[in-house]
Tab-separated table of C-alpha atoms and ligand atoms in Angstrom:
chain	number	residue	atom	x	y	z
A	761	MET	CA	22.970	-33.508	-11.869
A	762	ASN	CA	20.445	-32.433	-14.649
A	763	LYS	CA	19.084	-28.959	-13.862
A	764	ASP	CA	15.094	-29.393	-13.525
A	765	THR	CA	13.586	-27.268	-17.045
A	766	LEU	CA	10.943	-26.742	-18.740
A	767	THR	CA	10.654	-27.874	-22.803
A	768	MET	CA	8.660	-25.591	-25.263
A	769	ILE	CA	8.313	-26.598	-28.766
A	770	ASN	CA	7.610	-24.109	-31.612
A	771	ASN	CA	5.005	-25.944	-33.232
A	772	ARG	CA	5.458	-23.876	-37.059
A	773	THR	CA	8.771	-24.991	-37.097
A	774	ASN	CA	9.139	-28.605	-34.869
A	775	GLU	CA	12.252	-26.836	-32.806
A	776	GLN	CA	12.225	-27.707	-28.872
A	777	TYR	CA	13.816	-24.891	-26.641
A	778	GLU	CA	15.144	-25.322	-22.774
A	779	PHE	CA	14.345	-22.918	-20.248
A	780	ASP	CA	15.663	-23.286	-16.412
A	781	ILE	CA	13.108	-23.984	-13.304
A	782	LEU	CA	13.973	-21.713	-10.393
A	783	ASP	CA	12.861	-22.707	-7.152
A	784	ALA	CA	11.507	-20.357	-4.682
A	785	THR	CA	12.061	-20.516	-0.475
A	786	ARG	CA	7.740	-20.313	-0.814
A	787	GLY	CA	5.641	-20.488	-3.398
A	788	PRO	CA	5.660	-20.987	-7.266
A	789	SER	CA	8.489	-21.691	-9.183
A	790	VAL	CA	9.829	-19.757	-11.479
A	791	VAL	CA	10.322	-20.834	-15.605
A	792	ASP	CA	13.099	-18.319	-16.630
A	793	ILE	CA	12.658	-16.671	-19.821
A	794	SER	CA	15.285	-13.570	-20.365
A	795	SER	CA	16.574	-16.488	-22.911
A	796	PHE	CA	13.007	-16.677	-24.353
A	797	TYR	CA	14.139	-13.741	-27.765
A	798	LYS	CA	17.767	-14.955	-27.998
A	799	GLN	CA	16.240	-18.737	-28.347
A	800	THR	CA	13.273	-18.644	-30.477
A	801	GLY	CA	12.845	-14.806	-31.991
A	802	MET	CA	9.661	-14.680	-30.222
A	803	PHE	CA	8.590	-12.295	-27.389
A	804	THR	CA	6.692	-13.392	-24.905
A	805	TYR	CA	2.470	-11.651	-23.624
A	806	ASP	CA	1.360	-11.327	-20.941
A	807	VAL	CA	-1.123	-8.358	-20.149
A	808	GLY	CA	-0.866	-7.163	-16.298
A	809	TYR	CA	1.761	-9.391	-16.238
A	810	THR	CA	-0.817	-12.040	-14.465
A	811	SER	CA	2.409	-14.863	-15.136
A	812	THR	CA	5.387	-12.348	-14.866
A	813	ALA	CA	8.005	-12.475	-11.803
A	814	SER	CA	9.762	-9.285	-12.722
A	815	CYS	CA	12.124	-10.050	-9.833
A	816	ARG	CA	13.846	-12.037	-6.909
A	817	SER	CA	12.807	-10.518	-3.455
A	818	ASP	CA	12.929	-12.005	0.375
A	819	ILE	CA	10.818	-9.266	1.737
A	820	THR	CA	7.296	-9.805	1.355
A	821	PHE	CA	5.330	-13.448	0.660
A	822	ILE	CA	1.885	-14.158	-0.489
A	823	ASP	CA	0.222	-16.854	-1.169
A	824	GLY	CA	-2.748	-16.734	-2.940
A	825	GLU	CA	-5.125	-19.444	-2.843
A	826	LYS	CA	-4.480	-20.069	1.572
A	827	GLY	CA	-5.296	-15.721	1.980
A	828	GLU	CA	-1.730	-15.581	3.895
A	829	LEU	CA	0.805	-12.696	4.163
A	830	PHE	CA	3.927	-12.616	5.536
A	831	TYR	CA	7.181	-9.835	6.333
A	832	ARG	CA	9.990	-11.316	6.213
A	833	GLY	CA	9.268	-14.314	7.338
A	834	ILE	CA	6.870	-13.183	9.897
A	835	PRO	CA	2.469	-13.453	9.633
A	836	ILE	CA	0.666	-10.105	9.121
A	837	GLU	CA	-0.980	-11.016	12.020
A	838	ALA	CA	1.746	-11.526	14.066
A	839	LEU	CA	3.101	-7.801	13.267
A	840	ALA	CA	-0.697	-6.555	13.680
A	841	THR	CA	-1.065	-7.337	16.913
A	842	LYS	CA	1.633	-7.640	18.963
A	843	HIS	CA	3.602	-5.114	17.087
A	844	SER	CA	3.481	-1.146	16.471
A	845	PHE	CA	4.244	-0.413	13.365
A	846	LEU	CA	7.887	1.522	13.855
A	847	GLU	CA	9.166	-2.600	14.482
A	848	THR	CA	7.155	-2.929	11.348
A	849	CYS	CA	9.135	-0.451	9.797
A	850	TYR	CA	12.410	-1.514	10.955
A	851	LEU	CA	11.887	-5.540	10.464
A	852	LEU	CA	11.050	-4.421	6.054
A	853	LEU	CA	14.317	-1.855	6.210
A	854	ASN	CA	16.975	-4.565	7.444
A	855	GLY	CA	15.505	-7.980	7.495
A	856	HIS	CA	14.761	-8.239	11.859
A	857	LEU	CA	12.737	-7.287	14.252
A	858	PRO	CA	14.462	-4.562	16.357
A	859	LYS	CA	16.107	-4.901	19.796
A	860	ARG	CA	14.474	-2.569	22.169
A	861	ALA	CA	17.565	0.057	22.434
A	862	GLU	CA	17.680	-0.529	17.991
A	863	LEU	CA	13.358	0.095	18.509
A	864	ILE	CA	14.371	3.592	20.903
A	865	ASN	CA	16.869	4.619	18.403
A	866	PHE	CA	15.037	4.367	15.296
A	867	ASP	CA	12.129	6.226	16.774
A	868	LEU	CA	13.832	8.918	17.955
A	869	GLU	CA	15.684	9.301	14.820
A	870	LEU	CA	12.076	9.227	13.315
A	871	ARG	CA	10.748	11.424	15.456
A	872	HIS	CA	13.672	14.124	15.165
A	873	ARG	CA	13.486	13.745	10.826
A	874	SER	CA	9.980	14.270	10.868
A	875	PHE	CA	9.998	18.198	10.187
A	876	ILE	CA	10.217	19.430	6.822
A	877	ASP	CA	12.073	22.372	5.134
A	878	GLU	CA	10.235	25.793	5.658
A	879	ASN	CA	10.215	25.690	1.295
A	880	LEU	CA	7.646	22.791	1.574
A	881	HIS	CA	5.331	24.721	3.750
A	882	ARG	CA	4.864	27.286	0.882
A	883	LEU	CA	5.028	24.787	-1.863
A	884	ILE	CA	1.781	22.893	-0.012
A	885	ASP	CA	0.204	26.694	-0.128
A	886	ALA	CA	0.096	27.657	-3.745
A	887	PHE	CA	-1.926	25.011	-4.252
A	888	PRO	CA	-5.802	25.628	-4.396
A	889	ASP	CA	-7.787	24.448	-0.840
A	890	SER	CA	-9.377	22.312	-3.563
A	891	ALA	CA	-6.428	20.313	-4.534
A	892	HIS	CA	-7.080	16.390	-3.089
A	893	PRO	CA	-4.055	15.600	-0.348
A	894	MET	CA	-3.267	12.795	-2.337
A	895	SER	CA	-2.346	15.032	-5.215
A	896	ILE	CA	-0.222	17.484	-2.272
A	897	LEU	CA	2.018	14.457	-1.612
A	898	ALA	CA	2.699	13.284	-4.735
A	899	SER	CA	4.046	16.619	-5.679
A	900	GLY	CA	5.708	17.302	-1.903
A	901	VAL	CA	7.270	14.098	-1.878
A	902	SER	CA	8.831	14.582	-5.534
A	903	ALA	CA	10.140	18.117	-4.355
A	904	LEU	CA	12.144	16.086	-1.449
A	905	SER	CA	14.127	15.484	-4.256
A	906	SER	CA	15.134	19.222	-5.166
A	907	PHE	CA	15.741	19.693	-0.865
A	908	TYR	CA	18.316	15.927	-0.869
A	909	TYR	CA	19.230	15.525	-4.113
A	910	GLU	CA	22.746	16.734	-3.512
A	911	HIS	CA	23.409	14.738	-0.716
A	912	LEU	CA	22.598	12.229	-1.628
A	913	ASN	CA	25.022	9.049	-2.754
A	914	VAL	CA	23.012	6.469	-3.800
A	915	ALA	CA	25.707	3.599	-3.366
A	916	ASP	CA	26.509	4.666	0.335
A	917	GLU	CA	24.259	2.385	2.776
A	918	GLN	CA	24.866	4.752	5.203
A	919	GLU	CA	22.901	7.529	3.118
A	920	TYR	CA	20.542	5.224	1.271
A	921	GLN	CA	18.968	4.614	5.082
A	922	ASP	CA	18.733	7.914	5.720
A	923	MET	CA	17.159	8.341	2.553
A	924	ALA	CA	14.996	5.522	4.042
A	925	ARG	CA	14.293	7.015	7.492
A	926	ARG	CA	12.677	10.789	5.750
A	927	ILE	CA	10.852	9.304	3.637
A	928	VAL	CA	8.464	7.172	5.892
A	929	ALA	CA	9.678	9.816	8.785
A	930	LYS	CA	8.402	13.331	6.126
A	931	ILE	CA	5.098	11.131	4.332
A	932	PRO	CA	2.932	11.661	6.916
A	933	THR	CA	3.650	15.665	8.174
A	934	LEU	CA	3.065	16.184	4.504
A	935	ALA	CA	0.248	14.421	4.222
A	936	ALA	CA	-1.404	15.983	7.666
A	937	PHE	CA	-0.153	19.382	6.191
A	938	ALA	CA	-2.355	18.116	2.816
A	939	HIS	CA	-5.221	17.434	5.004
A	940	ARG	CA	-5.320	20.779	6.792
A	941	LYS	CA	-4.925	22.880	3.556
A	942	SER	CA	-7.623	21.608	1.626
A	943	LEU	CA	-9.770	22.554	5.075
A	944	GLY	CA	-7.535	26.472	4.691
A	945	ILE	CA	-6.194	25.412	8.227
A	946	PRO	CA	-2.980	26.229	9.559
A	947	PHE	CA	-0.307	23.460	9.770
A	948	ILE	CA	0.524	22.122	12.927
A	949	TYR	CA	4.445	21.258	13.068
A	950	PRO	CA	5.212	17.488	14.036
A	951	ASP	CA	5.559	17.190	18.125
A	952	ILE	CA	8.217	15.440	19.020
A	953	ASP	CA	7.151	14.028	21.875
A	954	ARG	CA	4.519	11.894	20.887
A	955	SER	CA	4.995	8.727	18.724
A	956	PHE	CA	4.701	8.085	15.561
A	957	THR	CA	1.217	7.741	14.696
A	958	GLU	CA	0.165	9.516	17.504
A	959	ASN	CA	1.443	12.920	16.619
A	960	PHE	CA	-0.123	12.094	13.003
A	961	LEU	CA	-3.498	12.105	14.485
A	962	TYR	CA	-2.226	15.151	16.347
A	963	MET	CA	-0.821	17.092	13.765
A	964	LEU	CA	-4.817	16.261	11.848
A	965	ARG	CA	-6.777	17.572	14.874
A	966	ALA	CA	-4.343	19.650	16.636
A	967	TYR	CA	-5.628	23.209	17.032
A	968	PRO	CA	-3.183	26.238	16.141
A	969	GLY	CA	-0.450	26.493	18.524
A	970	GLY	CA	-0.329	22.871	19.846
A	971	LYS	CA	-3.671	22.413	21.495
A	972	MET	CA	-6.472	19.637	21.701
A	973	ARG	CA	-10.145	19.588	21.893
A	974	ARG	CA	-10.948	19.010	25.171
A	975	THR	CA	-13.677	15.863	25.137
A	976	VAL	CA	-15.985	14.942	27.625
A	977	ASP	CA	-13.521	12.665	30.131
A	978	GLY	CA	-11.486	16.587	30.005
A	979	THR	CA	-8.182	14.598	28.953
A	980	GLY	CA	-8.584	17.187	25.286
A	981	ASP	CA	-6.029	14.153	24.371
A	982	ILE	CA	-6.104	11.277	21.350
A	983	MET	CA	-7.892	7.836	22.673
A	984	PRO	CA	-4.757	4.993	23.092
A	985	ILE	CA	-8.004	2.835	21.293
A	986	GLU	CA	-7.590	5.078	18.518
A	987	VAL	CA	-3.876	5.197	18.577
A	988	GLU	CA	-3.731	1.358	17.969
A	989	ALA	CA	-6.156	1.280	15.577
A	990	LEU	CA	-4.814	3.238	13.216
A	991	ASP	CA	-0.764	1.766	14.789
A	992	ALA	CA	-2.092	-1.011	12.922
A	993	ILE	CA	-3.726	-0.379	9.727
A	994	PHE	CA	0.129	1.451	8.608
A	995	THR	CA	1.262	-2.211	9.530
A	996	LEU	CA	-1.554	-3.618	7.453
A	997	HIS	CA	-0.364	-1.698	4.336
A	998	ALA	CA	3.723	-1.438	4.776
A	999	ASP	CA	4.632	-3.920	1.913
A	1000	HIS	CA	2.414	-6.469	-0.633
A	1001	GLU	CA	5.108	-7.748	-2.713
A	1002	GLN	CA	5.231	-6.535	-6.797
A	1003	ASN	CA	1.956	-4.700	-6.453
A	1004	ALA	CA	1.130	-1.925	-9.497
A	1005	SER	CA	3.060	0.730	-7.507
A	1006	THR	CA	5.850	-0.909	-6.422
A	1007	THR	CA	5.978	-2.436	-9.409
A	1008	THR	CA	6.096	1.440	-10.381
A	1009	VAL	CA	8.571	2.855	-7.494
A	1010	ARG	CA	10.510	-0.208	-9.186
A	1011	ASN	CA	10.510	0.953	-13.105
A	1012	VAL	CA	11.039	4.402	-12.071
A	1013	ALA	CA	14.227	3.050	-9.654
A	1014	SER	CA	15.640	1.167	-13.022
A	1015	THR	CA	16.883	4.347	-14.944
A	1016	GLY	CA	19.026	6.026	-12.251
A	1017	ALA	CA	16.113	8.390	-11.106
A	1018	HIS	CA	16.185	9.642	-7.936
A	1019	PRO	CA	14.331	8.245	-4.734
A	1020	TYR	CA	12.148	10.778	-3.992
A	1021	VAL	CA	10.755	11.036	-7.515
A	1022	ALA	CA	10.546	7.010	-7.558
A	1023	ILE	CA	8.940	6.719	-4.599
A	1024	SER	CA	6.669	9.442	-5.518
A	1025	ALA	CA	5.586	7.884	-8.810
A	1026	GLY	CA	4.648	4.897	-6.297
A	1027	ILE	CA	1.618	7.897	-4.715
A	1028	SER	CA	0.562	8.203	-7.944
A	1029	ALA	CA	-0.030	4.703	-9.008
A	1030	LEU	CA	-1.388	3.803	-5.647
A	1031	TRP	CA	-3.922	6.538	-6.388
A	1032	GLY	CA	-6.128	5.115	-9.160
A	1033	ARG	CA	-9.275	3.175	-7.561
A	1034	ALA	CA	-8.488	-0.244	-8.533
A	1035	HIS	CA	-5.329	0.165	-6.757
A	1036	GLY	CA	-4.820	2.183	-3.619
A	1037	GLY	CA	-8.010	4.590	-3.987
A	1038	ALA	CA	-10.824	1.842	-3.759
A	1039	ASN	CA	-11.023	2.626	0.104
A	1040	GLU	CA	-11.443	6.085	-0.749
A	1041	SER	CA	-14.867	4.691	-3.420
A	1042	VAL	CA	-15.511	2.285	-1.116
A	1043	ILE	CA	-17.201	4.636	1.400
A	1044	ALA	CA	-17.880	6.701	-1.864
A	1045	GLN	CA	-20.213	3.381	-2.860
A	1046	LEU	CA	-21.993	2.735	1.034
A	1047	GLU	CA	-23.084	6.188	0.770
A	1048	MET	CA	-24.025	6.079	-2.565
A	1049	ILE	CA	-26.279	2.567	-1.846
A	1050	GLY	CA	-27.312	4.796	1.266
A	1051	ASP	CA	-30.006	2.122	2.700
A	1052	VAL	CA	-29.714	-1.470	3.434
A	1053	ASN	CA	-32.750	-2.233	0.799
A	1054	ASN	CA	-30.999	-0.798	-2.283
A	1055	VAL	CA	-28.155	-3.762	-1.509
A	1056	ASP	CA	-29.963	-6.479	-3.511
A	1057	LYS	CA	-30.453	-4.100	-6.581
A	1058	PHE	CA	-26.120	-2.685	-6.233
A	1059	ILE	CA	-25.116	-6.012	-6.093
A	1060	ALA	CA	-27.396	-7.386	-9.537
A	1061	LYS	CA	-25.258	-4.237	-10.801
A	1062	ALA	CA	-22.211	-5.867	-9.918
A	1063	LYS	CA	-23.043	-8.848	-11.452
A	1064	ASP	CA	-24.359	-7.711	-14.547
A	1065	PRO	CA	-22.043	-8.053	-17.382
A	1066	ASN	CA	-22.942	-5.042	-19.099
A	1067	ASP	CA	-23.086	-2.392	-16.239
A	1068	GLU	CA	-19.296	-0.979	-15.772
A	1069	PHE	CA	-20.279	-1.184	-11.800
A	1070	ARG	CA	-18.249	-3.002	-9.409
A	1071	LEU	CA	-18.234	-3.727	-5.679
A	1072	MET	CA	-15.727	-1.322	-4.147
A	1073	GLY	CA	-12.893	-3.333	-1.745
A	1074	PHE	CA	-14.372	-6.715	-3.672
A	1075	GLY	CA	-11.810	-9.007	-5.559
A	1076	HIS	CA	-7.715	-9.093	-5.445
A	1077	ARG	CA	-5.829	-10.141	-8.655
A	1078	VAL	CA	-3.604	-12.465	-6.113
A	1079	TYR	CA	-5.746	-12.927	-2.937
A	1080	LYS	CA	-8.398	-15.931	-4.411
A	1081	ASN	CA	-9.456	-16.721	-0.910
A	1082	PHE	CA	-9.634	-14.312	2.143
A	1083	ASP	CA	-7.482	-11.419	2.447
A	1084	PRO	CA	-5.693	-12.317	5.310
A	1085	ARG	CA	-5.250	-8.224	6.135
A	1086	ALA	CA	-8.912	-8.096	5.864
A	1087	LYS	CA	-9.512	-10.492	8.546
A	1088	VAL	CA	-7.464	-8.361	10.746
A	1089	LEU	CA	-9.106	-5.347	9.845
A	1090	LYS	CA	-12.682	-7.242	10.831
A	1091	GLN	CA	-11.882	-8.490	13.838
A	1092	LEU	CA	-10.535	-4.831	14.862
A	1093	GLN	CA	-14.003	-2.897	13.622
A	1094	ASP	CA	-16.208	-5.325	15.595
A	1095	GLN	CA	-13.808	-4.865	18.486
A	1096	LEU	CA	-14.169	-0.784	18.508
A	1097	LYS	CA	-17.969	-0.996	17.326
A	1098	ASP	CA	-19.284	0.409	20.674
A	1099	GLU	CA	-15.997	2.153	22.019
A	1100	LEU	CA	-14.883	4.074	19.081
A	1101	ASN	CA	-19.300	5.151	18.137
A	1102	LEU	CA	-18.960	3.150	14.109
A	1103	ASP	CA	-21.543	4.825	12.116
A	1104	SER	CA	-23.783	2.167	12.235
A	1105	LYS	CA	-25.538	3.542	8.496
A	1106	LEU	CA	-22.417	2.467	6.808
A	1107	MET	CA	-21.314	-0.460	8.364
A	1108	GLU	CA	-25.199	-2.293	8.624
A	1109	ILE	CA	-24.746	-1.413	4.573
A	1110	ALA	CA	-21.189	-3.332	4.560
A	1111	HIS	CA	-22.772	-5.862	6.678
A	1112	LYS	CA	-24.912	-6.818	4.423
A	1113	ILE	CA	-23.139	-6.805	0.814
A	1114	GLU	CA	-20.301	-9.060	2.721
A	1115	GLU	CA	-23.173	-11.448	4.001
A	1116	ILE	CA	-25.102	-12.032	0.237
A	1117	ALA	CA	-21.642	-11.727	-1.620
A	1118	LEU	CA	-20.099	-13.959	0.285
A	1119	ASN	CA	-22.924	-16.161	-0.114
A	1120	ASP	CA	-23.704	-15.567	-3.983
A	1121	GLU	CA	-22.629	-17.493	-7.090
A	1122	TYR	CA	-20.905	-15.303	-9.126
A	1123	PHE	CA	-18.442	-13.923	-6.357
A	1124	ILE	CA	-17.721	-17.320	-5.249
A	1125	LYS	CA	-16.804	-18.832	-8.222
A	1126	ARG	CA	-14.545	-15.175	-9.293
A	1127	ASN	CA	-13.114	-15.732	-5.869
A	1128	LEU	CA	-14.798	-11.878	-4.733
A	1129	TYR	CA	-13.902	-11.570	-1.679
A	1130	PRO	CA	-13.009	-8.829	0.354
A	1131	ASN	CA	-10.054	-7.028	0.720
A	1132	ILE	CA	-8.130	-4.410	2.723
A	1133	ASP	CA	-10.151	-1.372	1.432
A	1134	PHE	CA	-13.888	-3.120	2.439
A	1135	TYR	CA	-12.637	-2.188	6.467
A	1136	SER	CA	-10.231	0.273	6.746
A	1137	GLY	CA	-12.440	2.572	5.294
A	1138	VAL	CA	-15.130	2.442	7.640
A	1139	ILE	CA	-12.691	2.249	11.113
A	1140	LEU	CA	-10.737	5.436	9.496
A	1141	THR	CA	-13.909	7.343	9.320
A	1142	ALA	CA	-14.327	6.009	13.083
A	1143	LEU	CA	-11.579	8.165	13.926
A	1144	GLY	CA	-12.839	10.647	11.820
A	1145	ILE	CA	-10.760	10.769	8.954
A	1146	LYS	CA	-11.969	12.745	6.076
A	1147	ARG	CA	-12.827	10.281	3.479
A	1148	PRO	CA	-9.687	11.802	1.270
A	1149	MET	CA	-7.486	11.280	3.312
A	1150	PHE	CA	-8.026	7.122	3.124
A	1151	THR	CA	-5.443	7.430	0.278
A	1152	PRO	CA	-2.816	9.086	1.933
A	1153	ILE	CA	-2.559	6.855	4.813
A	1154	PHE	CA	-1.899	3.893	3.163
A	1155	VAL	CA	0.962	5.952	1.373
A	1156	ILE	CA	2.188	6.744	4.820
A	1157	GLY	CA	1.851	2.139	5.714
A	1158	ARG	CA	3.419	1.606	1.925
A	1159	SER	CA	6.077	3.846	2.172
A	1160	VAL	CA	8.296	1.308	3.878
A	1161	GLY	CA	7.416	-0.918	1.636
A	1162	TRP	CA	8.400	0.764	-1.433
A	1163	VAL	CA	12.212	1.993	0.169
A	1164	THR	CA	12.810	-1.002	1.024
A	1165	GLN	CA	12.272	-2.414	-2.578
A	1166	LEU	CA	13.993	0.115	-3.765
A	1167	MET	CA	17.297	-0.844	-1.936
A	1168	GLU	CA	16.071	-3.894	-2.558
A	1169	PHE	CA	16.769	-3.576	-6.609
A	1170	ARG	CA	19.315	-1.388	-6.277
A	1171	ASN	CA	21.328	-3.913	-3.967
A	1172	ASP	CA	20.492	-6.117	-6.800
A	1173	LYS	CA	23.706	-7.463	-9.411
A	1174	LYS	CA	20.927	-8.465	-11.487
A	1175	SER	CA	19.220	-5.695	-12.399
A	1176	LYS	CA	18.249	-4.014	-14.902
A	1177	ILE	CA	16.401	-1.213	-16.891
A	1178	ALA	CA	12.627	-1.659	-16.648
A	1179	ARG	CA	11.848	-2.625	-20.471
A	1180	PRO	CA	8.845	-4.138	-21.711
A	1181	ARG	CA	8.212	-5.407	-25.673
A	1182	GLN	CA	4.815	-5.143	-27.839
A	1183	LEU	CA	2.936	-6.902	-29.692
A	1184	TYR	CA	2.820	-4.159	-32.458
A	1185	ILE	CA	-0.926	-4.380	-34.511
A	1186	GLY	CA	-0.205	-1.409	-36.346
A	1187	GLU	CA	0.910	-0.050	-40.030
B	1871	LIG	N1	-17.466	-6.593	-8.472
B	1871	LIG	C1	-17.682	-6.934	-9.241
B	1871	LIG	N2	-17.427	-8.212	-9.766
B	1871	LIG	C2	-16.115	-8.497	-10.485
B	1871	LIG	C3	-14.945	-7.770	-9.028
B	1871	LIG	C4	-15.546	-6.000	-8.089
B	1871	LIG	N3	-15.624	-6.364	-6.974
B	1871	LIG	N4	-13.942	-7.878	-9.315
B	1871	LIG	C5	-13.949	-8.740	-10.081
B	1871	LIG	N5	-15.054	-9.072	-10.668
B	1871	LIG	C6	-15.000	-10.175	-11.809
B	1871	LIG	C7	-14.580	-9.274	-13.241
B	1871	LIG	O1	-15.811	-8.719	-13.931
B	1871	LIG	C8	-14.025	-10.910	-13.767
B	1871	LIG	O2	-15.699	-11.366	-14.238
B	1871	LIG	P1	-16.076	-11.931	-15.714
B	1871	LIG	O3	-15.093	-13.302	-15.659
B	1871	LIG	O4	-16.893	-12.580	-16.319
B	1871	LIG	O5	-15.129	-11.765	-16.863
B	1871	LIG	C9	-14.049	-11.428	-12.766
B	1871	LIG	O6	-14.469	-11.097	-11.614
B	1871	LIG	C10	-12.093	-11.460	-13.138
B	1871	LIG	O7	-11.756	-9.840	-12.523
B	1871	LIG	P2	-11.063	-9.193	-13.070
B	1871	LIG	O8	-11.060	-7.493	-13.789
B	1871	LIG	O9	-10.001	-9.708	-14.425
B	1871	LIG	O10	-9.601	-8.577	-12.197
B	1871	LIG	P3	-8.056	-8.330	-12.162
B	1871	LIG	O11	-7.624	-9.375	-11.107
B	1871	LIG	O12	-7.848	-8.478	-12.979
B	1871	LIG	O13	-8.702	-6.842	-10.288
B	1871	LIG	C11	-9.850	-6.282	-9.710
B	1871	LIG	C12	-8.564	-7.084	-9.199
B	1871	LIG	C13	-8.784	-4.653	-10.198
B	1871	LIG	C14	-8.834	-5.140	-7.282
B	1871	LIG	C15	-10.672	-6.244	-9.618
B	1871	LIG	O14	-11.688	-7.325	-8.679
B	1871	LIG	C16	-11.628	-4.918	-9.177
B	1871	LIG	O15	-11.487	-3.407	-9.824
B	1871	LIG	N6	-11.472	-5.067	-7.190
B	1871	LIG	C17	-12.458	-3.708	-7.218
B	1871	LIG	C18	-11.379	-2.392	-6.478
B	1871	LIG	C19	-10.970	-2.669	-5.509
B	1871	LIG	O16	-11.491	-2.277	-4.498
B	1871	LIG	N7	-9.711	-2.822	-5.742
B	1871	LIG	C20	-8.746	-2.935	-4.438
B	1871	LIG	C21	-8.260	-3.827	-4.474
B	1871	LIG	S1	-7.228	-4.152	-2.508
B	1871	LIG	C22	-5.627	-3.004	-3.205
B	1871	LIG	O17	-5.398	-2.375	-4.112
B	1871	LIG	C23	-5.087	-2.347	-1.927
């Protein structure tokens, strides 16, 4: 049987080349150009990798045209509304949802691994109070490679799983410590009697000695609805195929560098405002707009080709239809509106922007829809979480995706060091 191929003709020389077409189980087929240089003596040019598949993967699938997202074949809507973040972590790391006993063991293991070495406390202490939590988090995760370096044999599956679980368990603790450091208040150690997500809120909010502030109803505890909302936010961020930070993780891992250092590089890549840092920028922008009456002026700025201003939380490289994660969060936001006393002024401005942009020719023509960051910031604000912690919360969710992608990279016999070429235009 003939293989499906793509034929290319060089119109300078009339030479003809053939490349294999590889079929995906879902989504567009891919042309295998690994022999392109060998066959043609030329490189391909694709700034920002807009047409390049850098690996094979069976973890996450996005249909950008339909606005669909699946982890291991399961739609994101089902995971975010019917399963916990820990179940999603297990699914990503192991390829299937956990049975009851598997989930209990996984949960217990993460609780026990959530503590960090006392020397890491001292490292965090040495940062200035003004340090952004993302800077502390990237450094803390990189530093884990000093604490666990000797014990990691990357060829051993069990050790790799241990490393993965350590990352997922310790990142919330590092993030909470980073937050408390920026406020100049004492660190709160993890409470192993609390669930993963509740424990994170506890480490952010508790008073020294582990006491919680008493609420009006006298319970002094964290509301279940807050835990559910944050848990869904973690799930929605857990993986997103070969985005900028995941590609960074794979690229760093491709050199043989230590996994913790690769994850730390992913954290740095995520920080940028064109990527995970957008959630912080959305709220900053809503506050800057300040009033619904100013929205038209800022929409005009966003549309002006001579103005660099962009509407934060709008647009996506892959989604050319509504971001499915944003859809889930929009529902969640509406659901929480009354119960969590959402900041109505910010919500009013956000609603107006959404309404105008969704009906405006400029945004429609360019397929610019609200993305996940447009809604997550408003929900996190309602949970009493400070703006600089928005991107660290993205990191907590995404860490499991990075580790899963890193493990897939390591297990793929075709993996190579990432080494693109260039179109040289110098002297
Ligand atoms: N506001 C106004 N115009 C926009 C916006 C926006 N948010 N996003 C894109 N455009 C316009 C561009 O100016 C460009 O217009 P043109 O064709 O007239 O030149 C067109 O839409 C295409 O934009 P690109 O930048 O080429 O699209 P790209 O796929 O490279 O960028 C990105 C995607 C980075 C997300 C972009 O839409 C953006 O900057 N959005 C705001 C930041 C943001 O919300 N980032 C979070 C993304 S989700 C995540 O990482 C979790």
